[in-house]
Amino acid sequence: MSRPLVVIPTYNERESLADTVARVREAVPEASVLVVDDASPDGTGALADELASADEAVQVLHRTAKNGLGAAYLEAFGWALGRGYDPIVQLDADGSHLPEELPRLLAALEGTGSAGPADLVIGSRWVAGGAIENWPRHRELLSRWGSAYARTVLRLDTRDATAGYRAFRADALRRIRLEDVHTRGYGFQVDMLWHARDAGLTVVEVPVTFVERSRGRSKMSPAIVVEAMVRVTAWGVRSRLGARRAAPSAADRPSDAESKRSRS
């Protein structure tokens, strides 16, 4: 692995994007950055173009509509695999994922940390050493419950099943068969983890600190989480019946609420 790429999906993240990109480039100077903007009305895409003009390691993928976090990541994964990037990292633009912790995720992929080697490394809030900052108690309980429910229903080993801070080996994404991942909304992170489990990938969690965004407004709501858990329940039933999802269903497409890029 010699060409790391950090994928940063954006929608109305103009206030925080430049700082996030700068911190990524400082934390891992050899990494490139791909900003994936869904036609943000606040000018995030134009700012991303300015950052790319000033730094050849920054590139921008402009999408024409806001179709969900999963859709943005899947398009970015295909873009990255076609250009030989490895590993490929997911990172939020709003500062909740600390770029300074990225070297530890990459080290775990290589097996140079305390855990690993791995095919997929998850920056986890809910393992020893993980933490959250500035979250109200009800939101922490909601996130913990969502992960615990997904673990139970889908028989996953990962404690932080909804975490969005992830580093994949390129080969791991190929083994997952991205064409079979149909979820576009909030459930995308769980769906990818479920596919990773079925593909026999080695998944490692490393502790990270999740910081509630200081700019802008969180797009997550209890209604979005409940809707996603309904989908997880349906997936669990299908899994136990041996009926793995092979084509997208209406339940796998994002609702209007989910399309707002909710975060766990």
PDB file of C-alpha atoms in Angstrom:
ATOM      1  CA  MET A   1       0.000   0.000   0.000  1.00  0.00           C
ATOM      2  CA  SER A   2       1.701   3.138  -1.173  1.00  0.00           C
ATOM      3  CA  ARG A   3      -1.007   5.534  -2.429  1.00  0.00           C
ATOM      4  CA  PRO A   4      -3.410   6.313   0.425  1.00  0.00           C
ATOM      5  CA  LEU A   5      -6.529   8.257  -0.470  1.00  0.00           C
ATOM      6  CA  VAL A   6      -8.787   9.996   2.040  1.00  0.00           C
ATOM      7  CA  VAL A   7     -12.351  10.376   0.773  1.00  0.00           C
ATOM      8  CA  ILE A   8     -14.273  13.304   2.263  1.00  0.00           C
ATOM      9  CA  PRO A   9     -17.952  13.506   1.235  1.00  0.00           C
ATOM     10  CA  THR A  10     -19.485  16.953   1.582  1.00  0.00           C
ATOM     11  CA  TYR A  11     -22.819  18.683   1.600  1.00  0.00           C
ATOM     12  CA  ASN A  12     -22.817  22.230   2.964  1.00  0.00           C
ATOM     13  CA  GLU A  13     -19.445  21.852   4.693  1.00  0.00           C
ATOM     14  CA  ARG A  14     -17.833  25.085   3.518  1.00  0.00           C
ATOM     15  CA  GLU A  15     -17.090  26.272   7.059  1.00  0.00           C
ATOM     16  CA  SER A  16     -15.015  23.222   8.016  1.00  0.00           C
ATOM     17  CA  LEU A  17     -13.654  21.743   4.785  1.00  0.00           C
ATOM     18  CA  ALA A  18     -10.427  23.720   4.393  1.00  0.00           C
ATOM     19  CA  ASP A  19      -9.350  23.006   7.977  1.00  0.00           C
ATOM     20  CA  THR A  20     -10.137  19.299   7.641  1.00  0.00           C
ATOM     21  CA  VAL A  21      -8.192  18.950   4.388  1.00  0.00           C
ATOM     22  CA  ALA A  22      -5.205  20.830   5.815  1.00  0.00           C
ATOM     23  CA  ARG A  23      -5.134  18.582   8.881  1.00  0.00           C
ATOM     24  CA  VAL A  24      -5.291  15.434   6.755  1.00  0.00           C
ATOM     25  CA  ARG A  25      -2.392  16.622   4.617  1.00  0.00           C
ATOM     26  CA  GLU A  26      -0.363  17.443   7.736  1.00  0.00           C
ATOM     27  CA  ALA A  27      -1.156  14.163   9.511  1.00  0.00           C
ATOM     28  CA  VAL A  28      -0.334  11.959   6.499  1.00  0.00           C
ATOM     29  CA  PRO A  29       1.620  14.022   3.946  1.00  0.00           C
ATOM     30  CA  GLU A  30       1.789  11.146   1.465  1.00  0.00           C
ATOM     31  CA  ALA A  31      -2.012  10.854   1.342  1.00  0.00           C
ATOM     32  CA  SER A  32      -4.147  12.306  -1.409  1.00  0.00           C
ATOM     33  CA  VAL A  33      -7.602  13.711  -0.721  1.00  0.00           C
ATOM     34  CA  LEU A  34     -10.771  13.280  -2.761  1.00  0.00           C
ATOM     35  CA  VAL A  35     -13.592  15.668  -1.896  1.00  0.00           C
ATOM     36  CA  VAL A  36     -16.948  14.317  -3.089  1.00  0.00           C
ATOM     37  CA  ASP A  37     -19.453  17.137  -3.195  1.00  0.00           C
ATOM     38  CA  ASP A  38     -23.163  16.651  -3.824  1.00  0.00           C
ATOM     39  CA  ALA A  39     -23.847  20.072  -5.368  1.00  0.00           C
ATOM     40  CA  SER A  40     -23.739  21.885  -2.023  1.00  0.00           C
ATOM     41  CA  PRO A  41     -25.741  25.122  -2.268  1.00  0.00           C
ATOM     42  CA  ASP A  42     -23.376  26.857   0.189  1.00  0.00           C
ATOM     43  CA  GLY A  43     -20.445  26.773  -2.238  1.00  0.00           C
ATOM     44  CA  THR A  44     -18.543  23.849  -0.739  1.00  0.00           C
ATOM     45  CA  GLY A  45     -17.814  22.489  -4.205  1.00  0.00           C
ATOM     46  CA  ALA A  46     -16.289  25.764  -5.364  1.00  0.00           C
ATOM     47  CA  LEU A  47     -14.108  25.893  -2.260  1.00  0.00           C
ATOM     48  CA  ALA A  48     -13.004  22.312  -2.910  1.00  0.00           C
ATOM     49  CA  ASP A  49     -11.949  23.358  -6.422  1.00  0.00           C
ATOM     50  CA  GLU A  50      -9.884  26.183  -4.930  1.00  0.00           C
ATOM     51  CA  LEU A  51      -8.164  23.753  -2.556  1.00  0.00           C
ATOM     52  CA  ALA A  52      -7.441  21.405  -5.461  1.00  0.00           C
ATOM     53  CA  SER A  53      -5.958  24.250  -7.499  1.00  0.00           C
ATOM     54  CA  ALA A  54      -3.578  25.065  -4.645  1.00  0.00           C
ATOM     55  CA  ASP A  55      -2.566  21.450  -3.873  1.00  0.00           C
ATOM     56  CA  GLU A  56      -2.123  18.767  -6.518  1.00  0.00           C
ATOM     57  CA  ALA A  57      -2.790  16.084  -3.894  1.00  0.00           C
ATOM     58  CA  VAL A  58      -6.393  17.300  -3.563  1.00  0.00           C
ATOM     59  CA  GLN A  59      -8.988  16.312  -6.147  1.00  0.00           C
ATOM     60  CA  VAL A  60     -12.712  16.896  -6.408  1.00  0.00           C
ATOM     61  CA  LEU A  61     -15.547  14.697  -7.587  1.00  0.00           C
ATOM     62  CA  HIS A  62     -18.658  16.765  -8.303  1.00  0.00           C
ATOM     63  CA  ARG A  63     -22.008  15.008  -8.133  1.00  0.00           C
ATOM     64  CA  THR A  64     -25.174  16.597  -9.472  1.00  0.00           C
ATOM     65  CA  ALA A  65     -27.575  15.733  -6.663  1.00  0.00           C
ATOM     66  CA  LYS A  66     -27.767  14.794  -2.993  1.00  0.00           C
ATOM     67  CA  ASN A  67     -28.466  11.065  -3.130  1.00  0.00           C
ATOM     68  CA  GLY A  68     -27.149   9.842   0.201  1.00  0.00           C
ATOM     69  CA  LEU A  69     -23.856   9.191   1.910  1.00  0.00           C
ATOM     70  CA  GLY A  70     -23.622   5.630   0.601  1.00  0.00           C
ATOM     71  CA  ALA A  71     -24.001   6.716  -3.003  1.00  0.00           C
ATOM     72  CA  ALA A  72     -21.204   9.260  -2.585  1.00  0.00           C
ATOM     73  CA  TYR A  73     -18.839   6.740  -1.042  1.00  0.00           C
ATOM     74  CA  LEU A  74     -19.583   4.020  -3.583  1.00  0.00           C
ATOM     75  CA  GLU A  75     -18.857   6.368  -6.480  1.00  0.00           C
ATOM     76  CA  ALA A  76     -15.662   7.489  -4.762  1.00  0.00           C
ATOM     77  CA  PHE A  77     -14.557   3.891  -4.147  1.00  0.00           C
ATOM     78  CA  GLY A  78     -14.978   3.073  -7.826  1.00  0.00           C
ATOM     79  CA  TRP A  79     -13.044   6.219  -8.750  1.00  0.00           C
ATOM     80  CA  ALA A  80     -10.221   5.325  -6.370  1.00  0.00           C
ATOM     81  CA  LEU A  81      -9.944   1.677  -7.371  1.00  0.00           C
ATOM     82  CA  GLY A  82      -9.780   2.648 -11.022  1.00  0.00           C
ATOM     83  CA  ARG A  83      -6.788   4.888 -10.298  1.00  0.00           C
ATOM     84  CA  GLY A  84      -4.807   2.481  -8.150  1.00  0.00           C
ATOM     85  CA  TYR A  85      -5.203   4.091  -4.725  1.00  0.00           C
ATOM     86  CA  ASP A  86      -4.562   1.854  -1.710  1.00  0.00           C
ATOM     87  CA  PRO A  87      -5.614   2.145   1.092  1.00  0.00           C
ATOM     88  CA  ILE A  88      -8.844   4.142   0.907  1.00  0.00           C
ATOM     89  CA  VAL A  89     -10.132   6.022   3.948  1.00  0.00           C
ATOM     90  CA  GLN A  90     -13.556   7.400   4.878  1.00  0.00           C
ATOM     91  CA  LEU A  91     -13.493  10.662   6.831  1.00  0.00           C
ATOM     92  CA  ASP A  92     -16.152  13.242   7.678  1.00  0.00           C
ATOM     93  CA  ALA A  93     -15.601  16.858   6.683  1.00  0.00           C
ATOM     94  CA  ASP A  94     -17.072  18.374   9.833  1.00  0.00           C
ATOM     95  CA  GLY A  95     -14.163  17.713  12.207  1.00  0.00           C
ATOM     96  CA  SER A  96     -15.818  14.858  14.094  1.00  0.00           C
ATOM     97  CA  HIS A  97     -13.164  12.442  12.776  1.00  0.00           C
ATOM     98  CA  LEU A  98      -9.768  13.665  13.926  1.00  0.00           C
ATOM     99  CA  PRO A  99      -7.245  13.518  11.049  1.00  0.00           C
ATOM    100  CA  GLU A 100      -4.484  13.336  13.654  1.00  0.00           C
ATOM    101  CA  GLU A 101      -5.648   9.801  14.473  1.00  0.00           C
ATOM    102  CA  LEU A 102      -5.399   8.626  10.870  1.00  0.00           C
ATOM    103  CA  PRO A 103      -1.817   7.275  11.195  1.00  0.00           C
ATOM    104  CA  ARG A 104      -3.026   4.767  13.799  1.00  0.00           C
ATOM    105  CA  LEU A 105      -5.734   3.456  11.476  1.00  0.00           C
ATOM    106  CA  LEU A 106      -3.231   3.034   8.668  1.00  0.00           C
ATOM    107  CA  ALA A 107      -0.740   1.365  11.025  1.00  0.00           C
ATOM    108  CA  ALA A 108      -3.370  -1.218  11.988  1.00  0.00           C
ATOM    109  CA  LEU A 109      -3.896  -2.078   8.322  1.00  0.00           C
ATOM    110  CA  GLU A 110      -0.198  -2.874   8.099  1.00  0.00           C
ATOM    111  CA  GLY A 111      -0.092  -4.690  11.416  1.00  0.00           C
ATOM    112  CA  THR A 112       2.351  -2.236  12.947  1.00  0.00           C
ATOM    113  CA  GLY A 113       0.008  -1.237  15.756  1.00  0.00           C
ATOM    114  CA  SER A 114      -1.280  -3.224  18.700  1.00  0.00           C
ATOM    115  CA  ALA A 115      -4.060  -4.674  16.533  1.00  0.00           C
ATOM    116  CA  GLY A 116      -3.804  -5.977  12.996  1.00  0.00           C
ATOM    117  CA  PRO A 117      -2.963  -6.574  10.266  1.00  0.00           C
ATOM    118  CA  ALA A 118      -6.408  -6.026   8.866  1.00  0.00           C
ATOM    119  CA  ASP A 119      -8.445  -5.671   5.715  1.00  0.00           C
ATOM    120  CA  LEU A 120     -10.665  -3.013   7.262  1.00  0.00           C
ATOM    121  CA  VAL A 121      -9.852  -0.801  10.239  1.00  0.00           C
ATOM    122  CA  ILE A 122     -12.636   1.021  12.054  1.00  0.00           C
ATOM    123  CA  GLY A 123     -12.057   4.057  14.231  1.00  0.00           C
ATOM    124  CA  SER A 124     -14.199   3.003  17.170  1.00  0.00           C
ATOM    125  CA  ARG A 125     -15.840   5.007  19.920  1.00  0.00           C
ATOM    126  CA  TRP A 126     -17.019   1.959  21.837  1.00  0.00           C
ATOM    127  CA  VAL A 127     -13.801  -0.003  22.500  1.00  0.00           C
ATOM    128  CA  ALA A 128     -11.363   0.581  25.347  1.00  0.00           C
ATOM    129  CA  GLY A 129      -9.672   3.922  24.803  1.00  0.00           C
ATOM    130  CA  GLY A 130     -12.394   5.254  22.525  1.00  0.00           C
ATOM    131  CA  ALA A 131     -14.216   8.411  23.521  1.00  0.00           C
ATOM    132  CA  ILE A 132     -16.754  11.024  22.520  1.00  0.00           C
ATOM    133  CA  GLU A 133     -16.705  14.747  23.175  1.00  0.00           C
ATOM    134  CA  ASN A 134     -19.593  17.193  23.459  1.00  0.00           C
ATOM    135  CA  TRP A 135     -22.379  14.690  22.932  1.00  0.00           C
ATOM    136  CA  PRO A 136     -25.561  14.827  25.007  1.00  0.00           C
ATOM    137  CA  ARG A 137     -26.271  11.621  26.930  1.00  0.00           C
ATOM    138  CA  HIS A 138     -29.329  10.739  24.855  1.00  0.00           C
ATOM    139  CA  ARG A 139     -27.319  10.802  21.635  1.00  0.00           C
ATOM    140  CA  GLU A 140     -24.628   8.569  23.088  1.00  0.00           C
ATOM    141  CA  LEU A 141     -27.258   6.062  24.210  1.00  0.00           C
ATOM    142  CA  LEU A 142     -28.914   6.168  20.788  1.00  0.00           C
ATOM    143  CA  SER A 143     -25.618   5.469  19.020  1.00  0.00           C
ATOM    144  CA  ARG A 144     -24.636   2.686  21.428  1.00  0.00           C
ATOM    145  CA  TRP A 145     -28.053   1.099  21.068  1.00  0.00           C
ATOM    146  CA  GLY A 146     -27.902   1.281  17.267  1.00  0.00           C
ATOM    147  CA  SER A 147     -24.538  -0.480  17.158  1.00  0.00           C
ATOM    148  CA  ALA A 148     -25.600  -3.097  19.692  1.00  0.00           C
ATOM    149  CA  TYR A 149     -28.801  -3.816  17.785  1.00  0.00           C
ATOM    150  CA  ALA A 150     -26.986  -4.199  14.464  1.00  0.00           C
ATOM    151  CA  ARG A 151     -24.398  -6.492  16.092  1.00  0.00           C
ATOM    152  CA  THR A 152     -27.089  -8.720  17.520  1.00  0.00           C
ATOM    153  CA  VAL A 153     -29.383  -8.928  14.510  1.00  0.00           C
ATOM    154  CA  LEU A 154     -26.634  -9.367  11.898  1.00  0.00           C
ATOM    155  CA  ARG A 155     -24.272 -11.368  14.142  1.00  0.00           C
ATOM    156  CA  LEU A 156     -21.418  -8.898  13.796  1.00  0.00           C
ATOM    157  CA  ASP A 157     -18.344  -8.809  16.030  1.00  0.00           C
ATOM    158  CA  THR A 158     -17.648  -5.095  15.633  1.00  0.00           C
ATOM    159  CA  ARG A 159     -18.617  -2.983  18.638  1.00  0.00           C
ATOM    160  CA  ASP A 160     -19.006   0.289  16.726  1.00  0.00           C
ATOM    161  CA  ALA A 161     -21.042  -0.944  13.786  1.00  0.00           C
ATOM    162  CA  THR A 162     -22.224   2.510  12.701  1.00  0.00           C
ATOM    163  CA  ALA A 163     -18.813   4.218  12.810  1.00  0.00           C
ATOM    164  CA  GLY A 164     -17.908   6.215   9.720  1.00  0.00           C
ATOM    165  CA  TYR A 165     -14.144   6.598  10.251  1.00  0.00           C
ATOM    166  CA  ARG A 166     -12.783   3.620   8.293  1.00  0.00           C
ATOM    167  CA  ALA A 167      -9.710   2.545   6.338  1.00  0.00           C
ATOM    168  CA  PHE A 168     -10.001  -0.165   3.675  1.00  0.00           C
ATOM    169  CA  ARG A 169      -7.392  -2.058   1.744  1.00  0.00           C
ATOM    170  CA  ALA A 170      -8.232  -1.742  -1.943  1.00  0.00           C
ATOM    171  CA  ASP A 171      -8.449  -5.518  -2.237  1.00  0.00           C
ATOM    172  CA  ALA A 172     -10.959  -5.559   0.619  1.00  0.00           C
ATOM    173  CA  LEU A 173     -13.299  -3.289  -1.325  1.00  0.00           C
ATOM    174  CA  ARG A 174     -12.983  -5.576  -4.334  1.00  0.00           C
ATOM    175  CA  ARG A 175     -13.786  -8.635  -2.222  1.00  0.00           C
ATOM    176  CA  ILE A 176     -16.859  -6.927  -0.789  1.00  0.00           C
ATOM    177  CA  ARG A 177     -18.268  -6.643  -4.330  1.00  0.00           C
ATOM    178  CA  LEU A 178     -19.453  -3.061  -4.206  1.00  0.00           C
ATOM    179  CA  GLU A 179     -22.011  -3.719  -6.918  1.00  0.00           C
ATOM    180  CA  ASP A 180     -23.922  -5.760  -4.323  1.00  0.00           C
ATOM    181  CA  VAL A 181     -24.079  -2.887  -1.799  1.00  0.00           C
ATOM    182  CA  HIS A 182     -27.365  -1.117  -2.449  1.00  0.00           C
ATOM    183  CA  THR A 183     -27.917   0.977   0.672  1.00  0.00           C
ATOM    184  CA  ARG A 184     -27.548   4.695   0.098  1.00  0.00           C
ATOM    185  CA  GLY A 185     -28.652   6.265   3.380  1.00  0.00           C
ATOM    186  CA  TYR A 186     -27.810   5.987   7.068  1.00  0.00           C
ATOM    187  CA  GLY A 187     -27.633   2.175   7.003  1.00  0.00           C
ATOM    188  CA  PHE A 188     -24.721   2.221   4.539  1.00  0.00           C
ATOM    189  CA  GLN A 189     -22.053   1.806   7.226  1.00  0.00           C
ATOM    190  CA  VAL A 190     -23.776  -1.251   8.684  1.00  0.00           C
ATOM    191  CA  ASP A 191     -24.423  -2.690   5.233  1.00  0.00           C
ATOM    192  CA  MET A 192     -20.739  -2.390   4.297  1.00  0.00           C
ATOM    193  CA  LEU A 193     -19.729  -4.073   7.551  1.00  0.00           C
ATOM    194  CA  TRP A 194     -22.178  -6.893   6.923  1.00  0.00           C
ATOM    195  CA  HIS A 195     -20.738  -7.403   3.446  1.00  0.00           C
ATOM    196  CA  ALA A 196     -17.224  -7.341   4.916  1.00  0.00           C
ATOM    197  CA  ARG A 197     -18.184 -10.069   7.382  1.00  0.00           C
ATOM    198  CA  ASP A 198     -19.655 -12.229   4.620  1.00  0.00           C
ATOM    199  CA  ALA A 199     -16.543 -11.693   2.483  1.00  0.00           C
ATOM    200  CA  GLY A 200     -14.379 -13.079   5.286  1.00  0.00           C
ATOM    201  CA  LEU A 201     -12.472  -9.845   5.824  1.00  0.00           C
ATOM    202  CA  THR A 202     -10.384  -9.230   8.913  1.00  0.00           C
ATOM    203  CA  VAL A 203     -11.912  -6.246  10.699  1.00  0.00           C
ATOM    204  CA  VAL A 204      -9.996  -4.458  13.461  1.00  0.00           C
ATOM    205  CA  GLU A 205     -11.208  -1.640  15.696  1.00  0.00           C
ATOM    206  CA  VAL A 206      -8.831   0.989  17.016  1.00  0.00           C
ATOM    207  CA  PRO A 207      -9.958   3.546  19.599  1.00  0.00           C
ATOM    208  CA  VAL A 208     -10.609   7.092  18.431  1.00  0.00           C
ATOM    209  CA  THR A 209     -12.134  10.215  19.909  1.00  0.00           C
ATOM    210  CA  PHE A 210     -15.282  11.375  18.146  1.00  0.00           C
ATOM    211  CA  VAL A 211     -15.780  15.135  18.493  1.00  0.00           C
ATOM    212  CA  GLU A 212     -19.189  16.661  17.957  1.00  0.00           C
ATOM    213  CA  ARG A 213     -19.036  19.231  15.186  1.00  0.00           C
ATOM    214  CA  SER A 214     -18.468  22.802  16.329  1.00  0.00           C
ATOM    215  CA  ARG A 215     -19.684  24.327  13.053  1.00  0.00           C
ATOM    216  CA  GLY A 216     -22.954  23.696  11.317  1.00  0.00           C
ATOM    217  CA  ARG A 217     -25.663  21.378  12.548  1.00  0.00           C
ATOM    218  CA  SER A 218     -25.782  17.606  12.899  1.00  0.00           C
ATOM    219  CA  LYS A 219     -28.081  15.932  10.385  1.00  0.00           C
ATOM    220  CA  MET A 220     -28.865  12.873  12.496  1.00  0.00           C
ATOM    221  CA  SER A 221     -32.221  12.387  14.175  1.00  0.00           C
ATOM    222  CA  PRO A 222     -33.859   9.563  16.149  1.00  0.00           C
ATOM    223  CA  ALA A 223     -36.310   9.037  13.273  1.00  0.00           C
ATOM    224  CA  ILE A 224     -33.446   8.344  10.856  1.00  0.00           C
ATOM    225  CA  VAL A 225     -31.886   5.839  13.252  1.00  0.00           C
ATOM    226  CA  VAL A 226     -35.187   4.038  13.812  1.00  0.00           C
ATOM    227  CA  GLU A 227     -35.763   3.840  10.058  1.00  0.00           C
ATOM    228  CA  ALA A 228     -32.301   2.358   9.585  1.00  0.00           C
ATOM    229  CA  MET A 229     -32.848  -0.199  12.342  1.00  0.00           C
ATOM    230  CA  VAL A 230     -36.045  -1.332  10.613  1.00  0.00           C
ATOM    231  CA  ARG A 231     -33.891  -2.076   7.576  1.00  0.00           C
ATOM    232  CA  VAL A 232     -31.335  -3.890   9.709  1.00  0.00           C
ATOM    233  CA  THR A 233     -34.150  -6.055  11.068  1.00  0.00           C
ATOM    234  CA  ALA A 234     -35.232  -6.952   7.540  1.00  0.00           C
ATOM    235  CA  TRP A 235     -31.645  -7.798   6.577  1.00  0.00           C
ATOM    236  CA  GLY A 236     -31.297 -10.010   9.650  1.00  0.00           C
ATOM    237  CA  VAL A 237     -34.454 -11.937   8.792  1.00  0.00           C
ATOM    238  CA  ARG A 238     -33.277 -12.445   5.218  1.00  0.00           C
ATOM    239  CA  SER A 239     -29.856 -13.526   6.407  1.00  0.00           C
ATOM    240  CA  ARG A 240     -31.285 -16.178   8.688  1.00  0.00           C
ATOM    241  CA  LEU A 241     -33.463 -17.435   5.851  1.00  0.00           C
ATOM    242  CA  GLY A 242     -30.407 -17.588   3.581  1.00  0.00           C
ATOM    243  CA  ALA A 243     -31.810 -14.921   1.263  1.00  0.00           C
ATOM    244  CA  ARG A 244     -28.945 -12.459   0.806  1.00  0.00           C
ATOM    245  CA  ARG A 245     -29.982  -9.255  -0.906  1.00  0.00           C
ATOM    246  CA  ALA A 246     -29.048  -9.380  -4.608  1.00  0.00           C
ATOM    247  CA  ALA A 247     -30.853  -6.324  -5.948  1.00  0.00           C
ATOM    248  CA  PRO A 248     -31.866  -2.965  -4.503  1.00  0.00           C
ATOM    249  CA  SER A 249     -35.240  -2.681  -2.864  1.00  0.00           C
ATOM    250  CA  ALA A 250     -37.229   0.389  -1.932  1.00  0.00           C
ATOM    251  CA  ALA A 251     -36.046  -0.069   1.657  1.00  0.00           C
ATOM    252  CA  ASP A 252     -32.424   0.315   0.590  1.00  0.00           C
ATOM    253  CA  ARG A 253     -32.882   3.697  -1.031  1.00  0.00           C
ATOM    254  CA  PRO A 254     -32.512   6.746   1.209  1.00  0.00           C
ATOM    255  CA  SER A 255     -35.579   8.526   2.455  1.00  0.00           C
ATOM    256  CA  ASP A 256     -35.656  12.306   2.257  1.00  0.00           C
ATOM    257  CA  ALA A 257     -34.454  12.423   5.848  1.00  0.00           C
ATOM    258  CA  GLU A 258     -31.598  10.001   5.268  1.00  0.00           C
ATOM    259  CA  SER A 259     -30.411  11.895   2.226  1.00  0.00           C
ATOM    260  CA  LYS A 260     -29.357  14.675   4.570  1.00  0.00           C
ATOM    261  CA  ARG A 261     -26.157  12.785   5.335  1.00  0.00           C
ATOM    262  CA  SER A 262     -26.971  11.653   8.840  1.00  0.00           C
ATOM    263  CA  ARG A 263     -24.084  10.588  11.075  1.00  0.00           C
ATOM    264  CA  SER A 264     -24.161   8.122  13.922  1.00  0.00           C
TER     265      SER A 264
END
